XYZ file of C-alpha atoms in Angstrom:
678
model
C 18.341 17.651 -41.725
C 16.482 14.906 -42.669
C 18.709 12.330 -41.441
C 18.652 13.915 -38.150
C 15.069 13.687 -38.048
C 14.696 10.684 -38.887
C 17.451 9.227 -36.519
C 14.930 11.168 -33.639
C 11.915 9.482 -34.829
C 13.821 6.247 -34.917
C 15.134 6.329 -31.112
C 12.521 8.586 -29.767
C 11.155 5.325 -27.505
C 14.507 4.791 -25.834
C 15.170 8.865 -25.894
C 11.963 9.106 -23.417
C 13.133 6.149 -21.378
C 16.111 8.050 -20.624
C 14.221 10.774 -19.528
C 11.878 8.805 -17.859
C 14.859 7.090 -15.895
C 16.387 10.870 -15.022
C 13.309 11.930 -13.879
C 12.546 9.265 -11.515
C 16.034 9.383 -9.726
C 15.928 13.511 -9.439
C 11.782 12.892 -7.766
C 13.273 9.832 -5.728
C 16.299 11.882 -4.308
C 13.809 14.887 -3.883
C 11.546 12.784 -1.899
C 14.397 11.965 0.502
C 14.591 13.033 3.978
C 17.132 15.990 4.148
C 19.993 14.501 6.487
C 23.219 11.919 6.179
C 23.114 8.512 6.627
C 25.199 7.320 9.819
C 28.234 4.802 8.691
C 27.527 2.020 11.342
C 24.562 -0.519 11.591
C 24.055 -2.009 14.927
C 20.977 -3.231 16.760
C 19.916 -3.706 20.563
C 21.306 -7.101 21.766
C 24.078 -7.637 19.046
C 27.584 -7.422 19.474
C 29.154 -4.553 17.757
C 30.862 -5.962 14.531
C 33.221 -2.639 13.877
C 36.602 -1.490 15.453
C 36.340 0.125 18.917
C 34.103 3.361 18.352
C 35.798 6.766 19.897
C 33.482 9.834 20.016
C 34.284 12.070 17.182
C 32.993 15.005 18.558
C 31.205 16.558 21.752
C 27.825 15.410 21.899
C 24.916 15.131 24.285
C 23.047 11.955 25.186
C 19.736 12.239 24.290
C 16.525 10.863 26.480
C 14.387 8.771 24.317
C 10.983 9.345 23.313
C 9.576 7.206 26.550
C 12.040 8.423 29.149
C 10.881 12.106 28.231
C 7.328 10.839 27.940
C 7.571 9.499 31.407
C 8.964 12.845 32.699
C 5.857 14.674 31.333
C 3.474 12.041 32.512
C 5.158 12.535 35.942
C 4.672 16.249 36.080
C 1.158 15.914 34.910
C 0.147 13.399 37.726
C 1.984 15.681 40.479
C 0.953 19.420 38.824
C 0.364 21.838 41.445
C -2.920 23.613 41.525
C -3.351 27.109 42.197
C -6.245 28.624 44.196
C -6.920 32.218 44.479
C -8.256 33.933 47.725
C -10.629 36.565 47.393
C -10.124 38.913 50.478
C -13.032 41.211 50.287
C -15.468 38.433 51.289
C -14.713 37.887 55.067
C -15.084 41.594 55.342
C -18.386 41.268 53.564
C -19.634 38.408 55.760
C -18.778 40.025 59.000
C -21.125 43.347 57.706
C -23.828 41.066 57.196
C -23.461 38.883 60.316
C -23.369 42.414 62.122
C -26.543 43.755 60.525
C -28.437 40.458 60.921
C -27.404 40.141 65.074
C -28.302 44.405 65.487
C -31.786 43.539 64.001
C -32.059 40.131 66.261
C -30.901 42.620 69.312
C -33.223 45.068 68.327
C -36.452 42.432 68.714
C -34.719 40.449 72.137
C -34.030 41.259 75.701
C -30.156 40.601 75.630
C -28.248 43.227 77.616
C -25.738 44.894 76.185
C -23.106 43.206 78.043
C -24.407 39.832 76.591
C -24.885 41.126 73.157
C -21.002 42.218 73.114
C -20.342 38.515 73.862
C -22.658 37.370 71.484
C -21.129 39.540 68.362
C -17.419 39.179 69.261
C -18.048 35.032 69.445
C -19.768 35.190 65.999
C -17.159 37.782 64.578
C -14.615 34.906 66.057
C -16.204 32.112 64.054
C -15.931 34.370 61.004
C -12.381 34.743 61.363
C -11.675 30.867 62.025
C -13.507 29.853 58.856
C -11.808 32.179 56.788
C -8.365 31.547 58.208
C -7.844 29.381 55.305
C -11.128 30.068 53.324
C -14.288 28.405 51.757
C -13.106 26.306 48.398
C -15.865 26.037 45.584
C -14.982 22.490 44.994
C -12.579 20.431 47.128
C -9.357 19.971 45.380
C -8.393 16.435 44.744
C -4.405 17.140 44.162
C -2.086 16.456 46.788
C -0.098 19.690 45.886
C -2.083 22.755 46.347
C -1.141 26.625 46.672
C -3.334 29.051 47.835
C -2.536 32.898 46.431
C -2.912 34.992 48.871
C -2.127 38.683 48.958
C 0.203 38.244 46.172
C 2.055 35.237 47.796
C 1.654 31.692 47.255
C 1.292 29.375 50.406
C 1.075 25.673 50.293
C -1.862 24.011 52.144
C -1.951 20.780 54.096
C -4.256 18.012 53.261
C -6.968 18.635 55.908
C -6.693 22.521 55.682
C -9.629 23.133 53.601
C -13.331 23.050 53.243
C -15.955 23.847 50.715
C -19.157 25.627 51.883
C -21.098 22.659 53.266
C -18.126 21.530 55.413
C -17.446 25.086 56.598
C -21.226 25.160 57.919
C -20.367 22.082 59.884
C -17.429 23.529 61.417
C -19.766 26.551 62.664
C -21.464 24.356 65.064
C -18.297 22.822 66.292
C -16.496 25.903 66.983
C -19.666 27.177 69.012
C -19.901 24.322 70.894
C -16.241 25.155 72.669
C -17.675 28.750 73.454
C -19.801 29.736 76.291
C -21.994 31.976 74.484
C -25.643 33.094 74.823
C -28.151 32.577 71.668
C -25.940 29.879 70.224
C -28.514 28.459 68.010
C -29.663 31.706 66.528
C -25.899 32.786 66.287
C -24.986 29.601 64.348
C -28.365 30.125 62.171
C -27.239 33.803 61.216
C -23.509 32.753 60.599
C -24.302 29.772 58.356
C -26.845 32.110 56.631
C -24.191 34.564 55.684
C -21.072 32.433 54.789
C -19.845 32.681 51.077
C -17.126 30.954 49.084
C -14.070 33.341 48.859
C -11.481 30.335 47.568
C -11.520 29.671 43.641
C -9.222 27.460 41.329
C -7.290 29.277 39.138
C -7.063 27.521 35.939
C -4.848 29.805 33.781
C -2.345 30.521 36.406
C -2.192 26.337 37.221
C -1.700 25.599 33.350
C 0.944 28.397 33.086
C 2.902 26.760 35.983
C 2.627 23.464 34.400
C 3.766 24.841 31.182
C 6.954 26.356 32.762
C 7.598 23.044 34.307
C 7.162 21.366 31.290
C 9.556 23.485 29.196
C 12.132 22.690 32.160
C 12.305 19.079 30.843
C 15.785 18.670 29.419
C 16.003 16.509 26.334
C 19.660 15.002 27.470
C 21.137 13.381 30.115
C 24.835 14.031 30.257
C 27.928 14.560 27.730
C 30.036 12.360 25.843
C 33.450 14.086 24.962
C 35.304 13.889 21.754
C 37.781 10.970 22.100
C 35.837 8.939 24.941
C 35.648 5.197 24.258
C 31.663 4.731 23.326
C 31.730 0.764 22.492
C 34.542 -2.056 22.067
C 34.724 -4.282 19.285
C 32.492 -7.258 20.201
C 30.706 -5.543 22.906
C 27.120 -6.252 23.079
C 24.440 -3.096 22.150
C 23.091 -2.716 25.416
C 20.488 -0.374 26.928
C 22.967 2.254 27.665
C 25.351 1.808 25.017
C 22.607 1.674 22.373
C 21.129 5.123 23.662
C 24.687 6.635 23.553
C 25.115 5.175 19.875
C 21.693 6.664 18.539
C 22.465 10.073 20.057
C 25.758 9.925 18.171
C 23.529 9.058 15.412
C 21.726 11.626 15.275
C 24.006 14.220 15.839
C 25.831 12.951 13.070
C 23.213 12.916 10.427
C 22.050 16.283 11.499
C 25.640 17.922 11.375
C 26.713 15.766 7.849
C 23.900 17.767 6.028
C 25.450 20.900 6.482
C 28.008 22.989 4.583
C 29.653 21.437 1.562
C 28.657 18.102 2.973
C 25.376 18.635 1.147
C 26.427 18.174 -2.559
C 28.231 15.012 -1.640
C 25.667 13.530 -0.188
C 23.177 14.222 -2.745
C 25.870 12.842 -5.187
C 25.856 9.612 -3.282
C 21.963 9.145 -3.057
C 21.889 10.062 -6.848
C 24.547 7.085 -7.595
C 22.761 4.805 -5.376
C 19.222 5.152 -6.205
C 20.156 5.283 -10.232
C 22.382 2.310 -9.689
C 18.493 0.366 -8.306
C 16.788 2.062 -11.184
C 19.384 1.111 -14.118
C 18.851 -2.410 -12.559
C 15.272 -2.671 -13.211
C 15.894 -1.242 -16.825
C 18.419 -4.079 -17.372
C 15.988 -6.872 -15.835
C 13.106 -5.455 -18.227
C 15.659 -5.652 -21.420
C 16.617 -8.793 -20.763
C 13.647 -10.688 -19.692
C 11.045 -8.617 -20.542
C 11.697 -7.515 -24.007
C 8.286 -7.312 -24.620
C 7.589 -4.612 -21.666
C 10.364 -2.652 -22.164
C 9.643 -1.702 -25.564
C 6.217 -0.738 -24.465
C 7.037 2.998 -22.849
C 3.111 2.877 -21.234
C 4.203 -0.300 -19.584
C 7.420 0.905 -18.444
C 5.996 4.071 -17.310
C 2.949 2.315 -15.120
C 5.786 0.360 -13.666
C 7.961 3.593 -12.677
C 4.789 5.341 -11.619
C 4.257 2.666 -9.110
C 7.613 2.826 -7.784
C 7.256 6.793 -7.313
C 3.992 6.106 -5.311
C 5.368 3.966 -2.993
C 8.313 5.822 -2.147
C 6.610 9.084 -1.828
C 4.161 7.891 0.295
C 6.889 5.990 2.468
C 9.246 9.100 2.908
C 6.120 11.286 3.522
C 5.581 9.159 6.604
C 9.526 9.049 7.540
C 9.389 12.608 7.775
C 6.081 13.297 9.658
C 5.740 10.164 11.859
C 8.331 7.458 11.416
C 6.824 5.358 13.975
C 4.091 4.413 11.823
C 6.424 3.650 8.678
C 4.756 0.425 8.449
C 1.155 2.024 7.510
C 2.119 2.243 3.810
C 1.062 -0.814 2.307
C 3.884 -1.470 0.251
C 2.696 -5.129 -0.635
C 0.473 -3.240 -2.756
C 3.317 -2.983 -5.795
C 3.915 -6.590 -6.107
C 0.020 -7.671 -6.181
C -0.473 -4.769 -8.761
C 2.263 -6.025 -11.035
C 1.526 -9.387 -10.787
C -1.897 -9.000 -11.622
C -0.875 -7.266 -14.684
C 2.476 -8.952 -15.362
C 3.657 -11.599 -13.852
C 5.151 -12.765 -10.511
C 8.587 -12.655 -11.163
C 8.738 -8.877 -12.097
C 6.713 -8.111 -9.223
C 8.871 -9.617 -6.765
C 11.988 -7.922 -8.200
C 10.597 -4.242 -8.756
C 9.213 -4.969 -5.340
C 12.869 -5.727 -3.554
C 14.030 -2.871 -5.951
C 11.710 -0.747 -4.045
C 12.531 -2.171 -0.919
C 16.214 -1.430 -1.195
C 15.519 2.328 -2.241
C 13.739 2.880 0.977
C 16.073 1.482 3.091
C 18.135 4.491 2.825
C 16.002 6.586 4.850
C 13.669 4.703 6.921
C 14.476 3.720 10.479
C 15.909 0.206 11.549
C 16.674 -0.136 7.789
C 17.614 -3.940 8.232
C 14.440 -5.314 10.134
C 12.442 -2.924 7.569
C 14.113 -4.656 4.454
C 13.767 -8.300 6.254
C 10.061 -8.013 7.114
C 9.049 -6.008 3.608
C 10.998 -8.298 1.466
C 9.144 -11.615 3.398
C 5.596 -9.959 3.301
C 6.499 -9.709 -0.671
C 7.276 -12.829 -1.465
C 4.019 -14.369 0.972
C 1.994 -11.709 -1.568
C 3.633 -13.272 -4.525
C 3.030 -17.058 -3.102
C -0.529 -16.425 -2.209
C -2.261 -13.702 -4.367
C -3.530 -15.689 -7.076
C -6.936 -15.005 -8.920
C -7.854 -11.653 -7.633
C -11.231 -11.644 -9.532
C -12.337 -14.297 -6.587
C -12.520 -11.967 -3.972
C -11.900 -13.843 -1.129
C -8.596 -14.621 -2.755
C -7.751 -11.106 -1.733
C -8.780 -10.899 1.889
C -6.955 -14.468 2.208
C -3.604 -13.003 0.892
C -3.839 -9.570 2.760
C -4.621 -11.700 6.201
C -1.539 -13.517 5.631
C 0.796 -10.135 4.931
C -0.770 -9.078 7.996
C 0.295 -12.276 10.081
C 3.673 -12.226 8.683
C 4.408 -8.314 9.965
C 2.835 -9.452 13.387
C 5.362 -12.388 13.842
C 7.986 -10.393 12.342
C 7.452 -7.728 14.880
C 7.440 -10.287 17.640
C 11.123 -11.973 16.687
C 12.697 -8.567 16.231
C 11.483 -7.854 19.911
C 12.474 -10.753 21.280
C 15.950 -10.438 19.568
C 16.320 -6.676 21.124
C 14.558 -6.754 24.440
C 15.227 -10.681 25.153
C 11.667 -10.707 26.519
C 8.078 -9.974 25.357
C 7.742 -6.976 27.822
C 7.370 -3.047 26.648
C 5.418 -4.474 23.634
C 4.480 -1.726 21.404
C 0.453 -2.807 21.144
C -0.195 0.023 18.751
C 2.110 -1.814 16.202
C -0.754 -4.106 15.906
C -3.296 -1.726 14.728
C -0.799 -0.266 12.258
C -0.187 -3.904 10.876
C -4.186 -4.150 10.517
C -4.202 -0.784 8.895
C -1.834 -1.754 6.465
C -3.789 -4.848 5.915
C -6.976 -2.610 5.119
C -5.234 -0.416 2.887
C -3.784 -3.299 1.198
C -7.225 -4.106 -0.208
C -7.498 -0.927 -2.057
C -5.346 -2.764 -4.507
C -8.942 -3.981 -6.013
C -9.977 -0.390 -7.015
C -6.846 0.804 -7.875
C -6.274 -1.930 -10.364
C -9.658 -0.834 -11.998
C -7.747 2.668 -12.041
C -4.770 1.683 -13.825
C -6.591 -0.126 -16.544
C -8.143 2.507 -17.587
C -5.647 5.162 -17.267
C -2.658 3.024 -18.802
C -5.023 0.817 -20.907
C -3.996 -2.145 -19.311
C -5.668 -5.343 -18.404
C -6.158 -7.728 -15.532
C -7.905 -10.960 -14.774
C -11.169 -9.117 -13.442
C -11.753 -7.582 -16.748
C -10.909 -10.652 -18.444
C -13.531 -12.429 -16.334
C -15.943 -9.423 -17.507
C -14.840 -10.290 -21.544
C -15.304 -13.865 -21.096
C -19.095 -13.669 -20.532
C -20.424 -15.175 -23.367
C -23.734 -12.694 -22.764
C -21.462 -9.712 -23.508
C -22.935 -7.391 -26.236
C -19.884 -8.160 -28.801
C -20.237 -12.208 -28.315
C -24.191 -11.982 -28.349
C -23.716 -10.291 -31.432
C -21.230 -13.024 -33.156
C -23.855 -15.733 -31.780
C -26.232 -14.108 -34.023
C -24.799 -13.194 -36.782
C -22.349 -15.954 -37.194
C -23.492 -18.659 -35.067
C -21.194 -21.321 -36.359
C -18.236 -19.016 -35.880
C -19.578 -18.734 -32.077
C -19.387 -22.483 -31.711
C -16.250 -22.478 -33.337
C -14.761 -19.888 -30.727
C -16.330 -21.702 -28.057
C -14.291 -25.145 -29.063
C -10.912 -23.412 -29.756
C -11.318 -21.549 -25.999
C -11.741 -24.684 -24.161
C -8.834 -26.638 -26.449
C -6.722 -23.409 -25.887
C -7.308 -23.204 -22.182
C -6.748 -26.411 -21.132
C -3.563 -26.065 -23.170
C -2.576 -23.122 -21.247
C -3.314 -24.666 -18.031
C -0.787 -27.580 -19.125
C 2.137 -25.355 -19.656
C 1.699 -22.412 -17.197
C 0.352 -19.807 -19.402
C -2.247 -17.548 -18.854
C -5.379 -19.328 -19.088
C -7.803 -16.717 -18.887
C -5.980 -14.885 -21.272
C -6.039 -17.081 -23.763
C -9.445 -18.139 -23.483
C -10.712 -14.591 -23.869
C -8.704 -14.336 -26.778
C -9.805 -17.291 -28.202
C -13.977 -16.189 -27.834
C -13.224 -13.143 -29.721
C -10.491 -14.093 -32.391
C -12.940 -14.462 -35.291
C -15.343 -11.513 -34.604
C -14.146 -9.969 -37.874
C -16.334 -13.041 -39.471
C -19.425 -10.824 -38.437
C -18.896 -8.662 -41.635
C -19.302 -11.719 -44.109
C -20.583 -14.343 -42.225
C -21.959 -16.766 -45.058
C -18.335 -17.079 -46.704
C -17.011 -19.220 -43.805
C -18.084 -22.404 -44.020
C -19.327 -22.905 -40.156
C -21.820 -20.369 -41.217
C -23.444 -21.928 -44.329
C -26.571 -23.693 -43.730
C -27.601 -24.712 -46.980
C -25.083 -26.208 -49.905
C -24.641 -22.605 -51.460
C -21.451 -21.413 -51.402
C -20.804 -18.245 -52.446
C -17.113 -18.730 -53.293
C -18.249 -20.825 -56.306
C -19.110 -17.606 -57.871
C -15.722 -15.890 -57.189
C -12.463 -16.305 -58.559
C -10.009 -17.623 -55.941
C -7.908 -14.496 -55.851
C -11.029 -12.582 -54.130
C -12.102 -15.165 -52.022
C -8.579 -14.831 -50.166
C -9.099 -11.806 -50.045
C -12.413 -11.988 -47.953
C -10.991 -14.869 -46.116
C -7.901 -12.612 -44.845
C -10.011 -9.415 -44.576
C -11.660 -11.049 -41.606
C -8.497 -10.458 -39.554
C -8.523 -6.700 -40.167
C -12.157 -6.653 -40.190
C -12.062 -8.261 -36.497
C -9.550 -5.478 -35.232
C -11.554 -2.585 -36.454
C -14.664 -4.222 -34.935
C -12.604 -4.696 -31.692
C -11.203 -1.282 -31.237
C -14.839 -0.021 -31.768
C -15.886 -1.841 -28.793
C -12.823 -0.932 -26.637
C -11.466 -4.323 -26.209
C -8.048 -4.191 -24.741
C -4.785 -4.575 -27.041
C -3.922 -7.689 -25.633
C -7.025 -8.870 -26.871
C -6.420 -7.366 -30.312
C -3.243 -9.188 -30.336
C -4.927 -12.691 -30.639
C -6.992 -11.367 -33.559
C -3.894 -9.867 -35.426
C -1.783 -12.884 -34.449
C -4.143 -16.070 -34.902
C -3.251 -16.905 -38.409
C 0.295 -15.182 -38.492
C 1.826 -14.956 -41.936
C 0.672 -18.138 -43.401
C -0.970 -18.720 -46.520
C -4.920 -19.243 -47.386
C -3.750 -23.035 -48.979
C -7.156 -23.912 -50.477
C -7.597 -20.701 -52.710
C -3.831 -20.263 -53.088
C -3.996 -23.758 -54.925
C -7.480 -23.554 -56.908
C -5.268 -20.040 -58.404
C -2.501 -22.118 -59.286
C -5.053 -24.671 -61.269
C -5.734 -21.472 -63.285
C -2.287 -19.684 -63.437
C 1.630 -20.804 -63.000
C 2.841 -17.486 -61.792
C 0.694 -16.625 -58.450
C 2.126 -13.950 -55.887
C 1.755 -15.790 -52.698
C 1.305 -12.223 -51.198
C -2.189 -11.595 -52.279
C -3.135 -15.519 -50.299
C -1.181 -14.734 -47.119
C -2.126 -13.236 -43.883
C -0.682 -9.907 -43.209
C 0.394 -10.880 -39.368
C 2.275 -10.392 -37.250
C 3.443 -13.993 -36.325
C 2.503 -15.014 -32.507
C 4.959 -13.385 -29.835
C 3.996 -14.862 -26.662
C 3.017 -18.209 -25.417
C -0.773 -17.433 -25.391
C -0.906 -16.255 -29.077
C 1.115 -19.126 -30.056
C -1.005 -21.426 -28.126
C -4.324 -20.102 -30.104
C -2.763 -20.445 -33.317
C -2.371 -24.225 -32.864
C -5.676 -24.547 -31.127
C -7.705 -22.801 -33.846
C -6.077 -24.413 -36.642
C -6.499 -27.985 -35.123
C -10.250 -26.919 -34.477
C -11.136 -25.650 -37.672
C -9.413 -28.588 -39.822
C -10.919 -31.114 -37.471
C -14.136 -30.866 -39.428
C -13.033 -32.023 -42.302
C -12.276 -35.500 -40.693
C -14.394 -38.493 -41.391
C -14.579 -41.569 -38.759
C -11.629 -40.032 -36.912
C -9.600 -42.697 -34.791
C -6.934 -42.111 -32.117
C -3.895 -42.677 -34.782
C -5.871 -40.391 -37.609
C -6.266 -37.720 -34.694
C -2.359 -38.143 -33.447
C -1.134 -37.682 -37.309
C -3.670 -34.720 -38.196
C -2.501 -32.566 -35.140
C 1.546 -33.552 -35.717
C 0.877 -32.685 -39.325
C -0.871 -28.923 -38.727
C 1.397 -27.917 -36.013
C 4.626 -29.169 -37.776
C 3.206 -27.158 -40.932
C 3.201 -23.759 -38.582
C 6.829 -24.670 -37.277
C 8.181 -25.267 -40.839
C 6.563 -21.722 -41.685
C 8.486 -20.126 -38.737
C 4.989 -19.094 -37.203
C 6.425 -19.402 -33.482
C 10.083 -17.861 -33.775
C 8.813 -14.542 -32.021
C 6.853 -16.664 -29.132
C 8.379 -17.774 -25.844
C 7.628 -21.003 -26.217
C 9.870 -23.869 -26.324
C 9.560 -27.373 -28.061
C 8.863 -29.187 -25.222
C 5.884 -27.043 -24.180
C 4.692 -27.505 -28.182
C 5.084 -31.220 -27.336
C 2.317 -30.535 -24.521
C 0.113 -28.574 -26.197
C -0.030 -31.067 -28.995
C -0.650 -33.940 -26.213
C -3.843 -32.109 -25.116
C -5.068 -30.860 -28.055
C -5.107 -34.768 -29.106
C -6.033 -35.642 -25.920
C -9.372 -33.362 -26.331
C -10.079 -34.244 -29.755
C -9.929 -38.068 -28.957
C -12.571 -36.677 -26.413
C -14.695 -34.600 -28.646
C -14.651 -37.644 -31.656
C -15.649 -40.233 -29.115
C -17.800 -42.782 -30.464
C -20.633 -43.464 -27.931
C -22.614 -46.642 -28.181
C -25.267 -46.894 -30.549
C -28.592 -46.893 -28.529
C -31.370 -49.355 -29.827
C -34.711 -47.966 -30.624
């Protein structure tokens, strides 16, 4: 049982990776839209590269969204407006006119025969006016139906009038009649007229919805066995529509029944292959990252987020799939790790998404090109302008790529979907979210970015200020080492900002007992003179351990603490070791050796060389170029013979380049000035 538990503990890191791998595969397949994948790839304007294609089933030719939208727009533009006729209004108007005329006749001297003529003329005018009716508002539509007595009948363009127009019409009608008291009759009729035709919005909308519901989403049928397209034939507009209809029918039918499990199995295998490539890349070329479960989790979380965002967009509105800022992925991974890893993960993520996005070739091409541009242009993100410039270039690549594909598919620049330009701009704006996202990831995963390194390199920070006050000599030494290490890192293409920050903090452990280190001794009194060599060595060695404790209390990132742990590797405190040998023959080297570990990166190796060279250079008297050259060679050679660089991914050529920079910098530091006369 004990051995079993030991094996579990030994392999728990690997077990976690297996678990992460399986969960990631399951989640990605779960995110995928539920549908099969058409087995043929085709593009408008390109030749059909497969054998003659015959219809495998009966299917309908579906109209495109543009065609359906045009039909809907046509119905909206030519919709019929419905108006209702109030039949009670004409009778009420007649009664009101009769009453008014009777009152007029009572005060006038017109004989009864003329009164009858006037009354008849007035009623005829009202009948004429209300033959069609008086509209509340003049219609603007060309198609009008008047609902009268539950019967809808069309009206001509000039057959309707509103209240002002009807009042004008009264005068025209009366002018054709030989009627006494025309002026009085006209006044009374105009006063009694009322509106009786009203726009029926509910009926109009109901009729429009009924017409819209009659729109067919298909146009024609394709029978099983019919030749759809021959090999080598160019996919033109009509064939393209038929192929798209077959593709939709095929993918919707394929997911049903027992096919479901086979499709699920296929997706699972393909996604599993892609993710296993990522694991193999990390294990082979990024061993440090592979061994760190936190960093592996960080990479997989970013991949899953991009897949989730894209698949959600495909399910909701695939036309806006480019809104998802996929270039955030290489941007963030390059910021925390390196460009090669960022591009590799980006390409694998794009390949996964190629299973589900429409126009997969176009999508994969544009996203890979945009990812390459991101890797090539995005640098020094702590400079705000650089991110804006990079995002601008990414957006431009999307726009140029869209133009090129549109020209290939359509053969012209007509029918460009200008809304896609807004989509690409929105993609660029969302990519700017990389900056706050980097800060969030730093806090969640304990990683460190260039922005944080820039903040840590500020010599006015609390910890460095404390170092300058308690151990000014060590602070000055750290500044010198930082300059040497940064120059060397730039020479061999290492992370100069990281090594500079590591150099600034590498000796903070000396703050515990600053006077026990020569650079902080301002008098000739050396406290080591009163201590045995073994105890002195312990104080010197302990500055590494003390530094790690101080760094952890001040929440320094682990990548910076690595410099504290490795800057002396497993070397000897040689001076006190030799003094102890003078006192006794049998000396335990372990008591005089730093605990390690040895450097495991280019940056930590550079710091070890720069630190040793700068510290030892203080003992040089009257240095010349030859003395400096021999001095640097001796120190670095001693470190190499002690196997201090075995775990660091630094080559012999790069070590030679570092030595060259160190010699040049020390020569500049110790360059003798001309002695000025007093």
